[in-house]
Structures are given as C-alpha cells and as structure tokens.
mmCIF file of C-alpha atoms and ligand atoms in Angstrom:
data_model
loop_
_atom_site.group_PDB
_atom_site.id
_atom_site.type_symbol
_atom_site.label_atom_id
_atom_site.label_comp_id
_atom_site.label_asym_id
_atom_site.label_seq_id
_atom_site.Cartn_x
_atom_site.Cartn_y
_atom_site.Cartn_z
ATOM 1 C CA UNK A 98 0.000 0.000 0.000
ATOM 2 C CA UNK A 99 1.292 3.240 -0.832
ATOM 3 C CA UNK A 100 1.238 5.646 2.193
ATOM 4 C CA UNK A 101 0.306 9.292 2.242
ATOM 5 C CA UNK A 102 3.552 10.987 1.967
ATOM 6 C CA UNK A 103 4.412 9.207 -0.960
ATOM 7 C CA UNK A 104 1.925 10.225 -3.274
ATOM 8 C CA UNK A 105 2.343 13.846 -2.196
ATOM 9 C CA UNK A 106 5.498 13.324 -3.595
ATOM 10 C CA UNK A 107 4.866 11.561 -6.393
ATOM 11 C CA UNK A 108 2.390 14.198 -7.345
ATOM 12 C CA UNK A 109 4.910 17.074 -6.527
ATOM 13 C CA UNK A 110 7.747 15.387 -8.839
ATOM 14 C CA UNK A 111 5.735 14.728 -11.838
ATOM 15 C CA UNK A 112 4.596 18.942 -11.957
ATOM 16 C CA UNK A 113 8.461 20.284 -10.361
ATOM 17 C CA UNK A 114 10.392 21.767 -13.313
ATOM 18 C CA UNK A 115 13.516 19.245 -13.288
ATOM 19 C CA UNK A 116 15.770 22.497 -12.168
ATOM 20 C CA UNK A 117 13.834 22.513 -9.131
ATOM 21 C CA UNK A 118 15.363 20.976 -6.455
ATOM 22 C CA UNK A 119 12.931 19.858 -3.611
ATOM 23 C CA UNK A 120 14.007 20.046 0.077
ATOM 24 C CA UNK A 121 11.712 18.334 2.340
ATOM 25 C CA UNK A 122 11.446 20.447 5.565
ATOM 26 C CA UNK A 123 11.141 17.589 8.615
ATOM 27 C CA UNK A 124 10.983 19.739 11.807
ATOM 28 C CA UNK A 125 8.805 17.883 13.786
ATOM 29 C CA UNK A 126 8.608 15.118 11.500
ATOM 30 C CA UNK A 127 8.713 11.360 12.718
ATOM 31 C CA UNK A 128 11.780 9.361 11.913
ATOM 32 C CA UNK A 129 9.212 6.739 10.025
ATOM 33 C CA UNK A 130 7.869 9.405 8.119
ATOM 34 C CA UNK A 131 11.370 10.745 6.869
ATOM 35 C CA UNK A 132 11.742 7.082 5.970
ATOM 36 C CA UNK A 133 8.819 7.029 3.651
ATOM 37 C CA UNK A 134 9.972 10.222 2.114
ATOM 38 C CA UNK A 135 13.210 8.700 1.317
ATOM 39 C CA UNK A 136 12.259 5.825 -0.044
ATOM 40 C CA UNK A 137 9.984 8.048 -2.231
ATOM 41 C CA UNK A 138 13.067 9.469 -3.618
ATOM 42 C CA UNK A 139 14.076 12.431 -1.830
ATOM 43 C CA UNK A 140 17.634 13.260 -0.830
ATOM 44 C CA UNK A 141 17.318 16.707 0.399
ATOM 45 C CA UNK A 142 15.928 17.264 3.970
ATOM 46 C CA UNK A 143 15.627 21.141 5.511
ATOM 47 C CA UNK A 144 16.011 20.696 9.491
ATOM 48 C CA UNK A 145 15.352 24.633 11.278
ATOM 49 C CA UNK A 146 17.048 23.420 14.970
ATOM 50 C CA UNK A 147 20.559 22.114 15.187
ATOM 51 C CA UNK A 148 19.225 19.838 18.251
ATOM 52 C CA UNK A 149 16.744 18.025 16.406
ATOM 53 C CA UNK A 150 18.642 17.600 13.543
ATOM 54 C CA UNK A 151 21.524 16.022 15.384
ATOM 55 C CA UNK A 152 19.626 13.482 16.838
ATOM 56 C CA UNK A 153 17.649 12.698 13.163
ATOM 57 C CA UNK A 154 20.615 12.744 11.909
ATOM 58 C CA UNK A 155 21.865 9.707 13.896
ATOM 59 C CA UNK A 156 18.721 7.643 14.114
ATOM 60 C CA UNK A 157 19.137 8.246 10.349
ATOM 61 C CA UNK A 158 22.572 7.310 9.665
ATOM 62 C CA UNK A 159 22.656 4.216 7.691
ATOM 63 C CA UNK A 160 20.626 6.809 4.686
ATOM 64 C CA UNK A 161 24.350 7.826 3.608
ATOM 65 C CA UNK A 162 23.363 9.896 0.617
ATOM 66 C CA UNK A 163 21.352 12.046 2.442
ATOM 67 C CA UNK A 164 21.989 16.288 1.936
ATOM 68 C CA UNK A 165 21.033 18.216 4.949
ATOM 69 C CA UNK A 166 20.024 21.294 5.193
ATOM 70 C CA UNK A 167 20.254 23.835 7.723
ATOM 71 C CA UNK A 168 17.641 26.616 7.188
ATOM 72 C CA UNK A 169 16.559 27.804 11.250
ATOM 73 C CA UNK A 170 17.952 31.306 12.239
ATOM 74 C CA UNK A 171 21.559 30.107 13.346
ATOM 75 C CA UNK A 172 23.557 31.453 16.534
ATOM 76 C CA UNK A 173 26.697 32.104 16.797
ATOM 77 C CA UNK A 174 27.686 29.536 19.272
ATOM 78 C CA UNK A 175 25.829 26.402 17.149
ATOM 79 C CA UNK A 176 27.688 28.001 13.996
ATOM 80 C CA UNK A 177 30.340 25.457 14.517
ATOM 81 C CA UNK A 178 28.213 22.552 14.674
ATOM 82 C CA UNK A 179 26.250 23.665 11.674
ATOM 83 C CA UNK A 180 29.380 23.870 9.961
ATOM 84 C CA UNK A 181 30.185 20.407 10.717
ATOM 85 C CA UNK A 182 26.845 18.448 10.327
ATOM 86 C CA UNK A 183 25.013 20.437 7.212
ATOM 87 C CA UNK A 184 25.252 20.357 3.830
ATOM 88 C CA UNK A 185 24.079 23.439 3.210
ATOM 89 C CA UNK A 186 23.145 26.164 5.371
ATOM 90 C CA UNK A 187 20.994 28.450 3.933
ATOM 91 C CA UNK A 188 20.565 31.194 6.545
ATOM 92 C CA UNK A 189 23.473 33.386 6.606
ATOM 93 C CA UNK A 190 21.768 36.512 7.409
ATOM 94 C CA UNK A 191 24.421 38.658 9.315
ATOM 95 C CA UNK A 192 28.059 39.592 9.175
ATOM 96 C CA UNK A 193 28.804 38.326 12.329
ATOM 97 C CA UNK A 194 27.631 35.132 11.387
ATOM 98 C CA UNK A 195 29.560 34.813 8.178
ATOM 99 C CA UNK A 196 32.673 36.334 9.643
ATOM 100 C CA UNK A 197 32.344 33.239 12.491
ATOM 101 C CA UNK A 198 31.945 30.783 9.784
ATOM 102 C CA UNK A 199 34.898 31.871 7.624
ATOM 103 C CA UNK A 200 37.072 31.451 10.677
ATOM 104 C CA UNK A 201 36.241 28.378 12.191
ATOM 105 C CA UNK A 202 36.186 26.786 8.176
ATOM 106 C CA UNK A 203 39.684 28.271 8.369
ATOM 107 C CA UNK A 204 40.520 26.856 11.400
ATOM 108 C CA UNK A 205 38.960 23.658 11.274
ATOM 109 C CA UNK A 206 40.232 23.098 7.654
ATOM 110 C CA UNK A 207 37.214 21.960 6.244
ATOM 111 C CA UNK A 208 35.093 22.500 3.094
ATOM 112 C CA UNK A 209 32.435 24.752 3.957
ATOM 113 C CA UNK A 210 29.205 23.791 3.422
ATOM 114 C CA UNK A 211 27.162 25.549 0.477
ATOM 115 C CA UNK A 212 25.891 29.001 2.247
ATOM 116 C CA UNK A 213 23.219 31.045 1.097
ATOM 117 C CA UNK A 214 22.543 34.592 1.884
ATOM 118 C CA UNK A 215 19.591 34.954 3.825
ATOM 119 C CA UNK A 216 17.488 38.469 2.171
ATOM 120 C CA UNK A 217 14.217 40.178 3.039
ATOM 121 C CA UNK A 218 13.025 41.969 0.337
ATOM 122 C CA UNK A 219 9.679 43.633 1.355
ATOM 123 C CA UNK A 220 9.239 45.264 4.460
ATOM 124 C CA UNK A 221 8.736 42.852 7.342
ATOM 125 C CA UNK A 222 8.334 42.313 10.721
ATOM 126 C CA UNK A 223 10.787 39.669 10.820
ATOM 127 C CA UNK A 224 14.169 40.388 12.680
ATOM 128 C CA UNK A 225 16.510 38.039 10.685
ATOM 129 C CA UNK A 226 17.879 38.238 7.174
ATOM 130 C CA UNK A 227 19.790 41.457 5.410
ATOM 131 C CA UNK A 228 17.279 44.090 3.448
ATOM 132 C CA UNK A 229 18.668 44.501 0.010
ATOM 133 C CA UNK A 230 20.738 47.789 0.620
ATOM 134 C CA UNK A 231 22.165 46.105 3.544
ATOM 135 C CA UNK A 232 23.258 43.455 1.569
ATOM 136 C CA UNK A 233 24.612 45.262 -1.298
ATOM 137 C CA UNK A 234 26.631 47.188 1.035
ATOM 138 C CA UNK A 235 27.789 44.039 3.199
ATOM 139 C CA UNK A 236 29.160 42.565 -0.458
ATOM 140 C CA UNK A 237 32.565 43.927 -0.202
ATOM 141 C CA UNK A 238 32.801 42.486 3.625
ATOM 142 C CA UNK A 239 31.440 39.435 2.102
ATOM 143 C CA UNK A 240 33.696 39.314 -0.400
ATOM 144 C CA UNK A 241 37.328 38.953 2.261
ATOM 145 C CA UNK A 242 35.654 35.492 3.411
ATOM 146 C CA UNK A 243 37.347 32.744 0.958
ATOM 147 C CA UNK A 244 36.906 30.219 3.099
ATOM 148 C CA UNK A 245 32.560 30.309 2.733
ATOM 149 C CA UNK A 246 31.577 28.994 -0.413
ATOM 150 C CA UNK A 247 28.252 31.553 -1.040
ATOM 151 C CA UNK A 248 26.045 29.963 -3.843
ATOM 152 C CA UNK A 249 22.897 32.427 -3.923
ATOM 153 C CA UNK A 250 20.445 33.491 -2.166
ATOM 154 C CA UNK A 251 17.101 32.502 0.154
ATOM 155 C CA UNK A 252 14.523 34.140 1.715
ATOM 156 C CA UNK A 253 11.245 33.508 3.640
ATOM 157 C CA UNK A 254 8.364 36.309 3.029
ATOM 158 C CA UNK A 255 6.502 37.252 5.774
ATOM 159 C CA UNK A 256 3.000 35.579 6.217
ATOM 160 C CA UNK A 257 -0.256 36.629 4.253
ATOM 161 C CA UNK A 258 1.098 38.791 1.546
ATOM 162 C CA UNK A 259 -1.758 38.888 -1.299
ATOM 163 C CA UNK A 260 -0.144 37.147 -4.424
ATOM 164 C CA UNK A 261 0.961 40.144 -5.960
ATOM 165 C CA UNK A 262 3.197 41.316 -3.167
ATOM 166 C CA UNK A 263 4.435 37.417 -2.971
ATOM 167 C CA UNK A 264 5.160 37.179 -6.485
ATOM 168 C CA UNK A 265 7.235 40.762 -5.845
ATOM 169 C CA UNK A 266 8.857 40.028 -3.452
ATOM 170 C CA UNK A 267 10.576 37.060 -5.196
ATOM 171 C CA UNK A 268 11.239 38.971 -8.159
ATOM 172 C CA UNK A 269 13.004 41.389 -5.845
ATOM 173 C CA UNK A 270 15.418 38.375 -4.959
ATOM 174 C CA UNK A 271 15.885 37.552 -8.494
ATOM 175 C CA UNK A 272 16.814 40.098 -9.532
ATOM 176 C CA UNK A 273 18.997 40.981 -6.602
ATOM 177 C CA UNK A 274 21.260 37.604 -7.404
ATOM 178 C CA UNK A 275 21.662 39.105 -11.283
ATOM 179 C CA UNK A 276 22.804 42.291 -9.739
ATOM 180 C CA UNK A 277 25.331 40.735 -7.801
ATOM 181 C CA UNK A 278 26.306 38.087 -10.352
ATOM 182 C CA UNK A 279 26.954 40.692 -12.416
ATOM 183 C CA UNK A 280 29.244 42.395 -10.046
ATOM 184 C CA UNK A 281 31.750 40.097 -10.668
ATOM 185 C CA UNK A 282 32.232 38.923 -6.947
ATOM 186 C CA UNK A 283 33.836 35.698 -6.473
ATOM 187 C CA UNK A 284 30.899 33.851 -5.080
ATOM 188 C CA UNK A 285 28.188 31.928 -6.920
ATOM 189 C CA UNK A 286 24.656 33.443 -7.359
ATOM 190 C CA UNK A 287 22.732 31.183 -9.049
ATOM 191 C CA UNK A 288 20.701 29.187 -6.389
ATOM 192 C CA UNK A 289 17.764 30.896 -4.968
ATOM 193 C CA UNK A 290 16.119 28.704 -2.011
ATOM 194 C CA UNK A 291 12.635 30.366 -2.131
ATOM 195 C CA UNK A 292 8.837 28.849 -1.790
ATOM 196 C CA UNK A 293 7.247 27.251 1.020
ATOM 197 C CA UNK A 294 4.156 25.335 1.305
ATOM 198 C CA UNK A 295 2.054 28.343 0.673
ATOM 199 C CA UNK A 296 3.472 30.067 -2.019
ATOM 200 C CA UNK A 297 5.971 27.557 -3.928
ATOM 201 C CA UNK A 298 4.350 28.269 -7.064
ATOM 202 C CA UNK A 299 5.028 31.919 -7.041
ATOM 203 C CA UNK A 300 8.571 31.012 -6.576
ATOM 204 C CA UNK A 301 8.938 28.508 -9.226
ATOM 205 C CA UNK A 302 7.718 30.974 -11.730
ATOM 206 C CA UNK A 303 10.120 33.419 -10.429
ATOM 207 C CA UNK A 304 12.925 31.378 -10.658
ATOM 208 C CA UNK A 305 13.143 29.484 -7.407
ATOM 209 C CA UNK A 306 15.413 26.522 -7.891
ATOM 210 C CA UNK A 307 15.229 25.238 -4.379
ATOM 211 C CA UNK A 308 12.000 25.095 -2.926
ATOM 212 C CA UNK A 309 11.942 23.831 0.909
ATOM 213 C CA UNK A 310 7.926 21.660 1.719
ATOM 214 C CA UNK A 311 7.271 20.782 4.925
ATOM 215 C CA UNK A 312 3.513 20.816 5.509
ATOM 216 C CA UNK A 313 2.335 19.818 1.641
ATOM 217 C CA UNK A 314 4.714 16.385 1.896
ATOM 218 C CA UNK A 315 4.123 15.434 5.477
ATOM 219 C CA UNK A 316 0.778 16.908 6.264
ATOM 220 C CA UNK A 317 0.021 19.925 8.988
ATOM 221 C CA UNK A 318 2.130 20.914 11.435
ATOM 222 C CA UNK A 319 0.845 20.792 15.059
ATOM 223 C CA UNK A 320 0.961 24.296 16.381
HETATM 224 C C1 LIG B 73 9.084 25.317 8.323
HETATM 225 C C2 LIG B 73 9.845 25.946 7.223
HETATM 226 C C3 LIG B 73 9.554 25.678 5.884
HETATM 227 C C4 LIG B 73 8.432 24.760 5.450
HETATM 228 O O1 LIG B 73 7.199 25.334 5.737
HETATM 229 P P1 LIG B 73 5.856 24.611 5.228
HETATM 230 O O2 LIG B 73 4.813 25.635 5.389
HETATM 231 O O3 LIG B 73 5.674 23.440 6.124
HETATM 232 O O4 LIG B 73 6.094 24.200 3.813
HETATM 233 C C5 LIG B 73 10.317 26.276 4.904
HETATM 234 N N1 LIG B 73 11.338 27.109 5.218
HETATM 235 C C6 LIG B 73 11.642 27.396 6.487
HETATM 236 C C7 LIG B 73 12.762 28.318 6.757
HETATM 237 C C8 LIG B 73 10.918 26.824 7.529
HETATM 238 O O5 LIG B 73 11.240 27.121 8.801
#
C-alpha cells in the first residue's frame, strides 16, 4: 500500500520543473515518516534546529546519501556545529555570522558547506535576514571570506502577503542575485532557495530553484 507521503510526492515530482530541487522540511517530523519520504526518492531534507537535527541525523545514519540542510535562524555559538553536520546552510543573514563561519572553516580546515545569503526583500516584521541595501553594502565584507563557499540566495516572506506582493517580493530576490552576479564577486549566485508550502508556485515561476515543503509532503504541522 502506498502511504500518504508518498503520493504527495509523487504528485509534486511529476509537476516540479527538473531544475527545481525539492528540500523536504522535517521539523517535527517522525523518523518513520522521513523514511517514507526517502524511499519516495528524496535526498534533500531542511532541518530549522541544530538539536533536532543532530539526533535525526543519527537515528538516520545508515541513509548515507542524504543532503542536509540547515535553514533555522543560526547562533553564533551552534555556527560550529552547523558547519560540521550540514550540507548546506541556507541562513546566513548577518556579518557576524559569516565572519564566524569563515574562521572556524579556516581553522577547522574543512570545506564549507554551500551558504546562502539569507534576504528580506519587502518590508517585514521579521528580525533576521539582510534588506537589500544592507546586503549590497555588506558585499565587499562578504567578499574577504574565501573560506565560505556563497552559492545564492534565500529568503522567507513574511505571512499573508496577497499574491501580488508574494510574487514581488521574489522577483526582488531575483533580480537581486543578477545584480550581484553581475558584479563580478567571487561567489556563486545562481541558487535561490525560495517557496514554502504556501506560495511555492510563485517562486517557481520566479525562478526558485530550491524550494523547501514541509507541511504539503508530510501533512500539517501541530501548532
Ligand atoms: C518550516 C519551514 C519551511 C516549510 O514550511 P511549510 O509551510 O511546512 O512548507 C520552509 N522554510 C523554512 C525556513 C521553515 O522554517
């Protein structure tokens, strides 16, 4: 019998543009059910708590192949453990942050995880991630970091925009990687993690090529 989660997925690969890579976001998700989404075919899995993941990640060991990613608002003092267990992190959102991470890679001799810049590009109540000006002007601070290997950008809009100010507000990302690409710094720009559960589509059509699904593969949340 084919359970619940799989056929979400199923359904979600056959309309995903192949670009689009599709992170399944298990915070508070059962072991079992990450189980099911594996053997569905997924590979990428979107943990927002470097506690939880830890201890998924070991109850989930023997699934080698798995990519992690790390996309919860990230202290300073769990930097080095996100450094060390993620794939990606996609929540850079501060200078402090990325000048931490640069160091420890640096000390720790490691290869960094892919990072993304974490951007916030309507006005929102939300405290974390860099407005666009602030990023543009963080670039050349950005840019003395060798050791982080920056691949694009994410963001998370705030919640109940009308479609309009969604679809805007993704654009505004877009286009904000094609500034920077063109800017000739010597980090990547060409991944943009955007699109949740209630507003993937928007991002898709925008250009989104990760997109990170928590609640439309494994159901709702409780509160
Ligand atoms: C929880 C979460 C998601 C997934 O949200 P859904 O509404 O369940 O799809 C995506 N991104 C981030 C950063 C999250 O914390």
């Amino acid at each position: 019998m084919t359970g619940k989660i799989t056929k979400r997925i199923q359904e979600l690969s056959e309309t995903l543009p192949s670009q689009v890579r599709l992170i399944a976001v298990t915070k508070t998700v059962s072991e079992e059910a990450i189980r099911e989404a594996y053997a569905a075919g997924i590979r990428d899995f979107g943990e927002n708590k470097i506690q939880e993941a830890l201890t998924k990640q070991k109850a989930l060991q023997d699934l080698k192949d798995i990519r992690w990613h790390f996309i919860g608002h990230l202290q300073t003092n769990k930097a080095k453990l996100a450094l060390t267990h993620f794939d990606w992190i996609h929540t850079c959102d501060r200078v402090k942050l990325a000048s931490r991470l640069d160091r420890l890679l640096g000390d720790l001799e490691i290869t960094s995880p892919k990072i993304l810049l974490q951007v916030k590009p309507l006005s929102d109540p939300n405290k974390y991630g860099w407005t666009i000006p602030e990023l543009l002007d963080a670039l050349p601070t950005l840019e003395q970091y060798h050791h982080l290997s920056i691949q694009g950008l994410m963001t998370i809009l705030p919640f109940g925009q009308s479609a309009a100010e969604t679809q805007t507000g993704f654009e505004k990302v877009r286009d904000l990687a094609q500034q920077i690409q063109s800017q000739n710094h010597h980090f990547s720009m060409k991944e943009l993690s955007m699109g949740m559960s209630g507003d993937y589509p928007l991002a898709i059509e925008a250009g989104a090529t990760m997109i990170r699904l928590g609640q439309t593969i494994f159901g709702k949340r409780p509160q």
